[in-house]
CSV table of C-alpha atoms in Angstrom, one decimal:
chain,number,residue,atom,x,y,z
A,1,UNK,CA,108.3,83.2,83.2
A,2,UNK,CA,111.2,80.8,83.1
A,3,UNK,CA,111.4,79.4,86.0
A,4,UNK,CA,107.4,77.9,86.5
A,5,UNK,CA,108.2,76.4,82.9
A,6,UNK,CA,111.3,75.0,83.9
A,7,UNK,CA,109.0,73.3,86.7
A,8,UNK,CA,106.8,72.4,84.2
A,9,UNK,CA,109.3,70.2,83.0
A,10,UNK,CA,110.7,68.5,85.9
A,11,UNK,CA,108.0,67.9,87.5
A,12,UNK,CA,106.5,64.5,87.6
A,13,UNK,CA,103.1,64.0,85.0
A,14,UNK,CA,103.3,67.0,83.4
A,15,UNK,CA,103.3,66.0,80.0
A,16,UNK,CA,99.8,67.9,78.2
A,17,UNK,CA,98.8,64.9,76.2
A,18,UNK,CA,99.8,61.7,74.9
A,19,UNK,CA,100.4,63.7,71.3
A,20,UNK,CA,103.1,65.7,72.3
A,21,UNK,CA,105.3,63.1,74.3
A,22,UNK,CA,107.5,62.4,71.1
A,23,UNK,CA,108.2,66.1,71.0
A,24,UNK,CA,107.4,66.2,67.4
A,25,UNK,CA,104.1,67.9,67.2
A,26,UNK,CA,103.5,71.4,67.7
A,27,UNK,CA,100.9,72.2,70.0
A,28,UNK,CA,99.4,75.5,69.5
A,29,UNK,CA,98.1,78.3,71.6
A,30,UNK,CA,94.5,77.5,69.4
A,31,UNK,CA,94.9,73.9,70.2
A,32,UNK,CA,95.7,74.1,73.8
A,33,UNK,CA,92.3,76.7,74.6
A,34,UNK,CA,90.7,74.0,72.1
A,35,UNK,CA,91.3,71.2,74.2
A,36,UNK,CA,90.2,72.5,77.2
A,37,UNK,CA,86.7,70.9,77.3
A,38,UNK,CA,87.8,67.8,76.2
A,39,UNK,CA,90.2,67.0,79.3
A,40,UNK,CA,89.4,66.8,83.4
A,41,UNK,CA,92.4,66.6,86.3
A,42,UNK,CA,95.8,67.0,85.6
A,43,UNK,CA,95.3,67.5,82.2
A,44,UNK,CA,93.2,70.2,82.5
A,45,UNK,CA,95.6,72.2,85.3
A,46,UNK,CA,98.6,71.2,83.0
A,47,UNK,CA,96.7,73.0,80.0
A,48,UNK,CA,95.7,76.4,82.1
A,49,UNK,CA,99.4,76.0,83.1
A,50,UNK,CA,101.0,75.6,79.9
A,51,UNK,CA,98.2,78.6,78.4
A,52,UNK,CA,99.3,80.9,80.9
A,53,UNK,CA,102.9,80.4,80.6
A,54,UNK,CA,102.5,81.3,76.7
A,55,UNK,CA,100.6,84.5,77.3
A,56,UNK,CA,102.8,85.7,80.0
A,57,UNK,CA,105.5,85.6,77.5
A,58,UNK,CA,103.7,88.5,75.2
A,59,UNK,CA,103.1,90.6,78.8
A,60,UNK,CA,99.5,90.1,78.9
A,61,UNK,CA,99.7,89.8,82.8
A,62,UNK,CA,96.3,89.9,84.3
A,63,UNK,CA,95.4,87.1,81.7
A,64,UNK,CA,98.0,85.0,82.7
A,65,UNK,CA,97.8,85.8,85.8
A,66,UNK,CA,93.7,84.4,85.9
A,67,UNK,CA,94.8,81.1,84.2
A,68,UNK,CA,97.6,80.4,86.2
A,69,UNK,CA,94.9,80.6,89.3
A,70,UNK,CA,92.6,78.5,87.5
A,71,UNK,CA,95.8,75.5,87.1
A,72,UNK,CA,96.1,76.3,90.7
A,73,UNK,CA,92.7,76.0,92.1
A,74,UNK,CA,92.3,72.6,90.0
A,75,UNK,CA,96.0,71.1,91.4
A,76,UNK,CA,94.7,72.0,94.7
A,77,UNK,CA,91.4,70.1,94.3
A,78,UNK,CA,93.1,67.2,93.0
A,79,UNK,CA,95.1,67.0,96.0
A,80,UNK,CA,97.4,63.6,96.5
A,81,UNK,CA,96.3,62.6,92.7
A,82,UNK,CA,98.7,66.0,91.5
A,83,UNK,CA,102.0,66.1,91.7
A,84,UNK,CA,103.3,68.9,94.4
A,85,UNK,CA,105.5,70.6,91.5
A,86,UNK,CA,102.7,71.2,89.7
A,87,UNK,CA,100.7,73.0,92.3
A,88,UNK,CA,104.0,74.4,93.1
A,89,UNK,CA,104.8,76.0,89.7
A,90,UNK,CA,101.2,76.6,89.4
A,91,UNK,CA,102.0,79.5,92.8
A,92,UNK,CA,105.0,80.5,91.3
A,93,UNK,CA,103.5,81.5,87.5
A,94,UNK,CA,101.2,83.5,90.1
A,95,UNK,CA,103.9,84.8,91.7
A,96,UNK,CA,106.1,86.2,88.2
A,97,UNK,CA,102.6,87.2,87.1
A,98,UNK,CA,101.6,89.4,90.4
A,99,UNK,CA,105.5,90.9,90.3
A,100,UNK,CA,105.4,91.8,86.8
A,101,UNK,CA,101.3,94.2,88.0
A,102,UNK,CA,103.8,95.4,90.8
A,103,UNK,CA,102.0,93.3,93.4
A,104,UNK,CA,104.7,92.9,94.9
A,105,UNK,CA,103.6,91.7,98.6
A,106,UNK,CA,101.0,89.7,97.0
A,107,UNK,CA,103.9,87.8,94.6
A,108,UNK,CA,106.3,87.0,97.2
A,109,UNK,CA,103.9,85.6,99.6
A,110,UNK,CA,102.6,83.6,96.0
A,111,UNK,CA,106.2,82.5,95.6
A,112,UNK,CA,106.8,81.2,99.4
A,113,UNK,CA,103.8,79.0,98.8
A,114,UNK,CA,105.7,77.6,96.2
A,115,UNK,CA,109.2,77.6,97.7
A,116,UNK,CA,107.0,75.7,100.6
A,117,UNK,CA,106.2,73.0,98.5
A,118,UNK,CA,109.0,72.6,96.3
A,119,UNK,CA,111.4,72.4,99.8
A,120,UNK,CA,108.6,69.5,101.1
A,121,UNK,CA,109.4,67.4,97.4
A,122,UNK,CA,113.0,68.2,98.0
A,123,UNK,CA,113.0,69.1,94.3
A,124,UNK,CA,116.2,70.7,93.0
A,125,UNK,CA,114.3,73.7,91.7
A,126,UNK,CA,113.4,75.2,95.4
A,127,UNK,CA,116.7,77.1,96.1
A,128,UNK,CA,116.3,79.3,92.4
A,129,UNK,CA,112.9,80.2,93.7
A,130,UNK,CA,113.7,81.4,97.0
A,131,UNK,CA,116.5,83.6,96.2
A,132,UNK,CA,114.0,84.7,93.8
A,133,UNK,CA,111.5,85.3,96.5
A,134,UNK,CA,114.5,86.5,99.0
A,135,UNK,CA,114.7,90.0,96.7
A,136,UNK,CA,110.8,90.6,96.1
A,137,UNK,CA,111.0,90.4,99.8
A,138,UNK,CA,113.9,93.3,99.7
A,139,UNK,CA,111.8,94.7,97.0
A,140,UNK,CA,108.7,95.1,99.4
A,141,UNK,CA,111.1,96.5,102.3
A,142,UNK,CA,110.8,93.2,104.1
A,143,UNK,CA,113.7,93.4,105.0
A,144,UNK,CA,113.7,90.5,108.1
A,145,UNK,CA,111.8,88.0,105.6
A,146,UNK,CA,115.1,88.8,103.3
A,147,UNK,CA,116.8,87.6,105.9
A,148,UNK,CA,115.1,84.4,106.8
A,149,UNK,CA,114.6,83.4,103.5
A,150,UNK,CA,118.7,84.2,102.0
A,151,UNK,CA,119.7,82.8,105.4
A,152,UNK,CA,118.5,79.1,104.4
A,153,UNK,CA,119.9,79.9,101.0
A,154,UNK,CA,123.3,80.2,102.0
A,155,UNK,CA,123.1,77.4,103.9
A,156,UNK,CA,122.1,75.1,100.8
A,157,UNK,CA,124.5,77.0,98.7
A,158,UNK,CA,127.4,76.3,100.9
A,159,UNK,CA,126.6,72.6,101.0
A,160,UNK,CA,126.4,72.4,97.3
A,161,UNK,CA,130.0,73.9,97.0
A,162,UNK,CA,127.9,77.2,94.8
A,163,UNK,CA,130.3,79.7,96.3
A,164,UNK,CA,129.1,82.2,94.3
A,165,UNK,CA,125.4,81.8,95.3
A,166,UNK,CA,126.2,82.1,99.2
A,167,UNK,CA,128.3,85.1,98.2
A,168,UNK,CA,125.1,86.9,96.7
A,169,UNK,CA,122.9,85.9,99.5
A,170,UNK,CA,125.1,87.2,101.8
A,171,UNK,CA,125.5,90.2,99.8
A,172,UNK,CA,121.4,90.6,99.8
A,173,UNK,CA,121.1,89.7,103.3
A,174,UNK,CA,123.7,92.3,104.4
A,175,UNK,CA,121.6,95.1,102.4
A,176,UNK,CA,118.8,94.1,104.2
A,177,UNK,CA,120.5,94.5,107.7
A,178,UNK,CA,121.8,98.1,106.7
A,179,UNK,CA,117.7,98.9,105.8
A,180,UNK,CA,117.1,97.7,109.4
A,181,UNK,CA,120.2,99.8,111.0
A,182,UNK,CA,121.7,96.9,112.0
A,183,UNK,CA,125.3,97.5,110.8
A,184,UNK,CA,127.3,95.3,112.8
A,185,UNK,CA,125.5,92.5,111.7
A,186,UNK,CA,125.7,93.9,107.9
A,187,UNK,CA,129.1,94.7,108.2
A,188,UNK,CA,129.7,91.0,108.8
A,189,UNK,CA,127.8,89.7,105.7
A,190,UNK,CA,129.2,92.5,103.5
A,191,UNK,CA,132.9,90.8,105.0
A,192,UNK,CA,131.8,86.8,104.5
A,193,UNK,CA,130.6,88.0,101.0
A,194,UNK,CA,133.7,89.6,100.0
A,195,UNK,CA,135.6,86.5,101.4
A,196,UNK,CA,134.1,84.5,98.7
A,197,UNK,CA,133.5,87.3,95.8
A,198,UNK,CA,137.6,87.3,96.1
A,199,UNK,CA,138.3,83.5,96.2
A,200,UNK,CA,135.7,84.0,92.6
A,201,UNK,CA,137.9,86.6,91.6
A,202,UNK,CA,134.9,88.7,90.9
A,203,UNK,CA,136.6,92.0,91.5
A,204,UNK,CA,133.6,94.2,90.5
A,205,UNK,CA,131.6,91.9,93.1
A,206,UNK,CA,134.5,92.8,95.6
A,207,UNK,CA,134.3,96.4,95.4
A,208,UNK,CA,130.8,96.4,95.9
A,209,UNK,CA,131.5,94.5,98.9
A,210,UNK,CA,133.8,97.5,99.9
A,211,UNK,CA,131.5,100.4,99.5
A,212,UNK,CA,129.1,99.0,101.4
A,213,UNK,CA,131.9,98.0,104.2
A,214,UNK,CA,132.8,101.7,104.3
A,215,UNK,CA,129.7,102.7,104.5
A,216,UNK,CA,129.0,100.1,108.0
A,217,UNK,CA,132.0,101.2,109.4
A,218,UNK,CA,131.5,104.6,108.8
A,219,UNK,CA,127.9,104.2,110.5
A,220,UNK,CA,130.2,102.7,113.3
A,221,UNK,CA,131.8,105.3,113.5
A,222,UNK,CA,135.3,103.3,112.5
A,223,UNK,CA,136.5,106.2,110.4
A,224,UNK,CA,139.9,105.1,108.7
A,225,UNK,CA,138.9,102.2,108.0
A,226,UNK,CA,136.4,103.1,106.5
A,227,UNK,CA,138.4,105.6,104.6
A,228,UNK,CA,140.3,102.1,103.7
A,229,UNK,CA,137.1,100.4,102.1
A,230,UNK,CA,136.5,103.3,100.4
A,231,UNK,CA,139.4,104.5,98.8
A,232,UNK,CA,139.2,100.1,97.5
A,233,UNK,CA,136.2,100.4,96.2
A,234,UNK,CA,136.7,103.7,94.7
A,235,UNK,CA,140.3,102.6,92.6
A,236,UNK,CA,138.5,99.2,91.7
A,237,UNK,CA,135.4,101.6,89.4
A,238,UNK,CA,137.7,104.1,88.3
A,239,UNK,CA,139.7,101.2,86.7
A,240,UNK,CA,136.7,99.6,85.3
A,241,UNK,CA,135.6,103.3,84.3
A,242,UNK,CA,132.2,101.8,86.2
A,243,UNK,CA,131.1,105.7,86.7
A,244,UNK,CA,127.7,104.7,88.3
A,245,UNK,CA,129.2,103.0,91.5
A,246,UNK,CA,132.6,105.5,90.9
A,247,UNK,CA,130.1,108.2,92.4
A,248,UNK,CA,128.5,105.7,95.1
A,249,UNK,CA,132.5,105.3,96.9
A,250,UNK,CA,133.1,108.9,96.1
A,251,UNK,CA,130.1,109.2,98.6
A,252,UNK,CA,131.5,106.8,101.0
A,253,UNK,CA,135.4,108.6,100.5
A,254,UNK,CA,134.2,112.1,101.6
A,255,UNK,CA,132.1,110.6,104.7
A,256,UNK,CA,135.4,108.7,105.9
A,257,UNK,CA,137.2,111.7,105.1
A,258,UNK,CA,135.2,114.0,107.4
A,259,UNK,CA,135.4,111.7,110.1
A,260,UNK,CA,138.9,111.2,110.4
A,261,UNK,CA,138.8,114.9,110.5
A,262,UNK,CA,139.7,116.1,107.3
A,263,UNK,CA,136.3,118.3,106.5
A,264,UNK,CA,137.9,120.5,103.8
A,265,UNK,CA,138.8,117.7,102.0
A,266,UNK,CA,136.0,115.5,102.9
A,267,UNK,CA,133.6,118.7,101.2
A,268,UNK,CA,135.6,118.5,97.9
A,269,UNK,CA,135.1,115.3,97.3
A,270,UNK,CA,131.1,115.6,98.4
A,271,UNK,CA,130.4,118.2,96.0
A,272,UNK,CA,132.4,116.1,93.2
A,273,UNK,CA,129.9,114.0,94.2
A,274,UNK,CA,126.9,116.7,93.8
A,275,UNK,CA,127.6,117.3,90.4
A,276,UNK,CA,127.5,114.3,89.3
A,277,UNK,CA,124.0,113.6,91.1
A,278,UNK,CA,123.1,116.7,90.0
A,279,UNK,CA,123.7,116.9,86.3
A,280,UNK,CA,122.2,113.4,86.0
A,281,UNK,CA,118.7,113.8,83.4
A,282,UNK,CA,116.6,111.8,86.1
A,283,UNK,CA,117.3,113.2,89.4
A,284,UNK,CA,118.0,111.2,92.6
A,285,UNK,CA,116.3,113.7,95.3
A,286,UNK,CA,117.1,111.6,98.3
A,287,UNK,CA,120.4,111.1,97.5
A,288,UNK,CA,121.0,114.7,96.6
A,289,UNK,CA,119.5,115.0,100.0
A,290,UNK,CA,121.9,112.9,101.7
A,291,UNK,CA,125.3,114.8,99.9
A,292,UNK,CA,124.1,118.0,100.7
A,293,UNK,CA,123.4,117.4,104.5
A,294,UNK,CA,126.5,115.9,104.7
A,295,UNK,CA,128.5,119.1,102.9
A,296,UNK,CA,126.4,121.1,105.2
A,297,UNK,CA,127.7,119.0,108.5
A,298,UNK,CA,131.2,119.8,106.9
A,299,UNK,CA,130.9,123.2,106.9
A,300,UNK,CA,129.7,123.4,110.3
A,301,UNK,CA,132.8,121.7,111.6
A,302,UNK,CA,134.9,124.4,109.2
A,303,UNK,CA,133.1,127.1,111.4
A,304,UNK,CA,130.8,127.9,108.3
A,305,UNK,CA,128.2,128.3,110.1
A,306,UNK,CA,125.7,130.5,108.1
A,307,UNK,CA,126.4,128.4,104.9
A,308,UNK,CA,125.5,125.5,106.5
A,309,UNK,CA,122.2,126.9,107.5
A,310,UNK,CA,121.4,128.1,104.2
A,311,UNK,CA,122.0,125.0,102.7
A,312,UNK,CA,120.1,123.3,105.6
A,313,UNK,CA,117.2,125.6,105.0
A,314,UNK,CA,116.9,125.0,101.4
A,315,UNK,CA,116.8,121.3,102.5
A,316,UNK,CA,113.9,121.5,104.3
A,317,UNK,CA,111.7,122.9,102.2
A,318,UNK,CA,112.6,119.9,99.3
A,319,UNK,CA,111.9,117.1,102.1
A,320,UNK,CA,108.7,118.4,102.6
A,321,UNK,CA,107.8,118.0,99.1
A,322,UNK,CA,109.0,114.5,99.1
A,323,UNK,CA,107.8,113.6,102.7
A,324,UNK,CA,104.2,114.6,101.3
């Protein structure tokens, strides 16, 4: 939970005890649950904090997630007397906690709380948290919160010169826009982020930029260049031997290809595509899905047409299994 204890730290009053201040005693996990009864207020939230921070660290979740509550319900009661990072880290140890049980609607919304307060203190810590929050929003498919929230990170990122941090946001808030089908809109993002992922010299970053470029355009039905982005993207993870995202252009190549009207070609490099996907121990359905109803739309223009169906048949009866 690094980032609620790197609140802890910051944040004004925080310190557990007079003991400690010196940073030469060791307080222990025994000590802290021991001291408990003895201490009221801030003390006591700063002690459920500092308990639940330790026992997230060994994955015991639920615990910490009860104790991190607890710090929270006594900050809030406090009210004025409490500094607002502490009830602020307080929602976000809730927040790591409820992500790490999969909650994941019920940790972002945890999260915003505290992105709400840390942006009222104007503490330095509030832009880590909300790109944090911005992709447990993505995570949950809500997708237009992913967009609100990275919108006002770029913003800040920009303004503090962190070109790399707007690049990412962009990045995130152009995958969200391609979720929502809004690939004009993505397509710009994707572009903005590549602007800066090249300025970086990030040339992985770049070529990510491109597959995804190639894949708006093609969507847009821009066909050579989205053959262009493609073929980018595709020579940047052959050269890196990045086999993984190698297999994601290939995908993006043989769409391009088949709408610039090269089908025969465009199915080749599909089915190099397939047996990849294919051979791969844990199998991607939906994906295998996607390259075979794109082979089949291939064959269709090739005057195939019984091939096609078969393989169109075939897909039917696996996209009811994973429909159900």
């Amino acid at each position: 939970m690094p980032a609620p204890r790197r609140a802890r730290s910051e944040a004004e009053g925080v310190a557990l005890s007079e003991d400690d201040e010196s940073g030469d005693d060791i307080v222990t996990e025994e000590m802290l649950w021991e001291r408990i009864p003895e201490v009221e207020g801030l003390e006591r939230a700063n002690t459920y904090y500092e308990l639940s921070a330790r026992i997230y660290a060994r994955g015991q979740y639920d615990e910490a997630l009860a104790l991190a509550e607890t710090a929270r319900d006594i900050y809030a009661e406090l009210g004025p007397v409490a500094p607002s990072d502490g009830l602020a880290q307080a929602y976000s140890a809730i927040g790591y906690n409820l992500n790490q049980l999969k909650r994941m609607n019920e940790a972002a919304t945890a999260m915003s709380k505290a992105v709400e307060l840390l942006r009222e203190s104007k503490s330095p810590l509030a832009i880590d948290l909300a790109c944090t929050l911005g992709e447990w929003w993505f995570g949950s498919k809500e997708y237009e919160k992913t967009i609100e929230c990275m919108t006002d990170c770029v913003q800040e990122h920009l303004v503090d010169g962190n070109d790399s941090g707007a690049a990412n946001d962009l990045h995130l808030i152009g995958c969200a826009q391609r979720e929502l089908g809004d690939f004009s809109q993505a397509l710009e993002a994707f572009t903005e982020a590549r602007s800066l992922f090249k300025k970086l010299k990030e040339v992985i970053n770049v070529a990510r930029c491109d597959q995804k470029i190639a894949h708006c355009l093609s969507e847009l039905g821009q066909g050579e260049a989205a053959l262009s982005a493609a073929q980018k993207s595709l020579d940047v993870f052959v050269t890196a031997h990045d086999h993984r995202r190698e297999t994601y252009s290939l995908l993006e190549l043989g769409k391009a290809q088949i709408l610039t009207g090269q089908p025969e070609e465009g199915m080749l490099t599909l089915e190099r595509v397939l047996e990849v996907a294919t051979d791969s121990e844990n199998k991607d359905f939906e994906f295998i899905l996607e390259v075979e109803r794109r082979i089949a739309g291939a064959l269709r223009e090739l005057g195939r047409i019984d091939e096609a169906a078969e393989i169109e048949r075939r897909l039917t009866a696996v996209s009811e299994v994973i429909e159900e």
